[in-house]
Coordinates of C-alpha atoms in Angstrom, one line a residue:
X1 CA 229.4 164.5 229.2
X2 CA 232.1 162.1 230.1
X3 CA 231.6 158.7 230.9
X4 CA 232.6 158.7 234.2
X5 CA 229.5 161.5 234.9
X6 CA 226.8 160.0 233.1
X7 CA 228.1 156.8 234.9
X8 CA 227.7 158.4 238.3
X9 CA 224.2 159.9 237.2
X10 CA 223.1 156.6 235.9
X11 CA 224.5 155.0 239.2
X12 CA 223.0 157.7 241.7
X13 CA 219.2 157.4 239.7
X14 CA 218.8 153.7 240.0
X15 CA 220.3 153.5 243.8
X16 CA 217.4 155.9 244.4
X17 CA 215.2 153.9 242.7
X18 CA 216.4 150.8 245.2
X19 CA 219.3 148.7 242.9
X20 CA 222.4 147.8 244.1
X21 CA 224.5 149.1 241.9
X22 CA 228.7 147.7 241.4
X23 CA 230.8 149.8 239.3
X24 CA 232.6 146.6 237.7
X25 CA 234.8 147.9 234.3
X26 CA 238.6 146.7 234.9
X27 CA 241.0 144.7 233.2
X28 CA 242.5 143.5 236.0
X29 CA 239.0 141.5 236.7
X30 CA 238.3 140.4 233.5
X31 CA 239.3 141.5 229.9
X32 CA 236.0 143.1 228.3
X33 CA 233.7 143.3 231.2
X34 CA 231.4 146.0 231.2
X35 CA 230.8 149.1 233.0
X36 CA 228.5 148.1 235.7
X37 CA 226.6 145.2 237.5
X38 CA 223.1 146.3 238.6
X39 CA 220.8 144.5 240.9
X40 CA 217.3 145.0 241.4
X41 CA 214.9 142.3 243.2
X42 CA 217.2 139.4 243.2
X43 CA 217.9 140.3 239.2
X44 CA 220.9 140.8 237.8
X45 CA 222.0 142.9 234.4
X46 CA 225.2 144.1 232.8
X47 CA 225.1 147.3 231.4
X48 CA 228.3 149.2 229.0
X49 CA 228.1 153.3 229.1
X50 CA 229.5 155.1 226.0
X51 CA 229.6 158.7 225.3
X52 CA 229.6 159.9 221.8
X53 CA 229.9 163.0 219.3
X54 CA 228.2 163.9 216.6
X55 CA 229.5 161.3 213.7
X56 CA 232.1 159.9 215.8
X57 CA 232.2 155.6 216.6
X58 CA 231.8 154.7 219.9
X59 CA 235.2 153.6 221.3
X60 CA 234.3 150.0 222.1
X61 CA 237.3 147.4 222.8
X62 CA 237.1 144.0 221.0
X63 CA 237.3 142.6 224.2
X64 CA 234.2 144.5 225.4
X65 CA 232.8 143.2 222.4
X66 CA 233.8 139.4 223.0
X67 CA 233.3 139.7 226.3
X68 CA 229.2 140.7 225.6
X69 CA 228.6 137.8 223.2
X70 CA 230.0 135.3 225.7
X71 CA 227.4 136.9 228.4
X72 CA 224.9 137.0 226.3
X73 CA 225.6 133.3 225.0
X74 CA 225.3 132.0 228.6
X75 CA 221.9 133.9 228.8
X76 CA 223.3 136.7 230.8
X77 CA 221.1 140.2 230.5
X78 CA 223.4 142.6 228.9
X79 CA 222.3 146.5 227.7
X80 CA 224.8 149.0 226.2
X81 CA 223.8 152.7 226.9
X82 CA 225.1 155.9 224.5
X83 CA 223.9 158.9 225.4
X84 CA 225.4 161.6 222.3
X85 CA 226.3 164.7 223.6
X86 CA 225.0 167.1 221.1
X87 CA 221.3 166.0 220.6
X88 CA 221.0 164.7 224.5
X89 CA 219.8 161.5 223.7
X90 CA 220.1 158.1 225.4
X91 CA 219.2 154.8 223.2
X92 CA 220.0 151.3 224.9
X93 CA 221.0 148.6 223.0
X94 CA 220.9 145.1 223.8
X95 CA 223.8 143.3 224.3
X96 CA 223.4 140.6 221.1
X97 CA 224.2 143.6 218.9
X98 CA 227.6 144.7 220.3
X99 CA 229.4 143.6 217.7
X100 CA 227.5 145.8 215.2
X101 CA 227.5 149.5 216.9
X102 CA 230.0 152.0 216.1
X103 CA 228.3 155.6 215.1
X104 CA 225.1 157.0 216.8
X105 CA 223.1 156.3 214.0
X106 CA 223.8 152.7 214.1
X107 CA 222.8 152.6 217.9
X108 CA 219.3 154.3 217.2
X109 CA 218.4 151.6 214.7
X110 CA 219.0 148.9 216.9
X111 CA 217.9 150.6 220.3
X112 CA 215.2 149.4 222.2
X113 CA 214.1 152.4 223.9
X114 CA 215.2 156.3 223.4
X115 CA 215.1 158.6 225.5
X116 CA 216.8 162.3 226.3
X117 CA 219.0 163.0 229.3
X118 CA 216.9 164.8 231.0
X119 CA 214.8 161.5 230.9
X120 CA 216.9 159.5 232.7
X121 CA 214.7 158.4 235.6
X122 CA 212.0 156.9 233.1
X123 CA 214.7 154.5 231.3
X124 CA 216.4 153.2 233.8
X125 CA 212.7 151.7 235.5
X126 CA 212.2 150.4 232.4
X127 CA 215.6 148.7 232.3
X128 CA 214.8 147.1 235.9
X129 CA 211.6 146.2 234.5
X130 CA 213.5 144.1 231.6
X131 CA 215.9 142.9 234.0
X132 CA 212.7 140.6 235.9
X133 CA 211.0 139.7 232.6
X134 CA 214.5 138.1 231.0
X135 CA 215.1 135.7 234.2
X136 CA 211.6 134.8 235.0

């Protein structure tokens, strides 16, 4: 699945689960910044959307990478999503580990929460649920 897809499907499920959701990732606004700005009750996160294969790194710029630690120094809520195409599964990383993830296996030890992509619906709740506890 491309990026832009599972970015549209992860877009669609949490608009129907009542987010605003901005489709933010450009250059031209700011070097680094991730994929998309979700809103949910007055809450705000950043989430980063990788796709990967089987033994491949993650393509993530060192500017995404910088750009995530700064966030996340500020206290900003920051999540980085891979879903790998083979097996189907989703794991989201927070955004204090960007610096360390490059292959699949690396995300699922640091993940917080896996999940497949038929799942979908059942992370992304979760993920609003974080984005109210981290700014309470």
């Amino acid at each position: 699945m491309k990026e832009k897809r599972l970015s549209n499907l992860v877009q669609g499920t949490l608009e129907q689960q009542g987010s605003h959701v901005s489709m933010v990732e450009s250059p031209e606004v700011s070097a680094g910044i991730l994929d998309l700005n979700i809103c949910t009750n007055g809450r705000e996160v950043w989430l980063e959307l990788k796709t990967v294969h089987a033994g491949e790194k993650a393509k993530i710029r060192s500017s995404q990478r910088r750009w995530s630690k700064l966030r996340v120094a500020a206290g900003g809520n920051v999540w980085w999503l891979c879903h790998q195409e083979s097996t189907g599964l989703i794991c989201l990383v927070h955004g204090r580990y960007a610096s360390e993830l490059s292959t699949f296996d690396t995300w699922r030890k640091l993940c917080e929460i896996m999940v497949t992509i038929e799942s979908l619906g059942t992370l992304l709740p979760w993920l609003t649920g974080l984005i109210s506890e981290s700014q309470d």
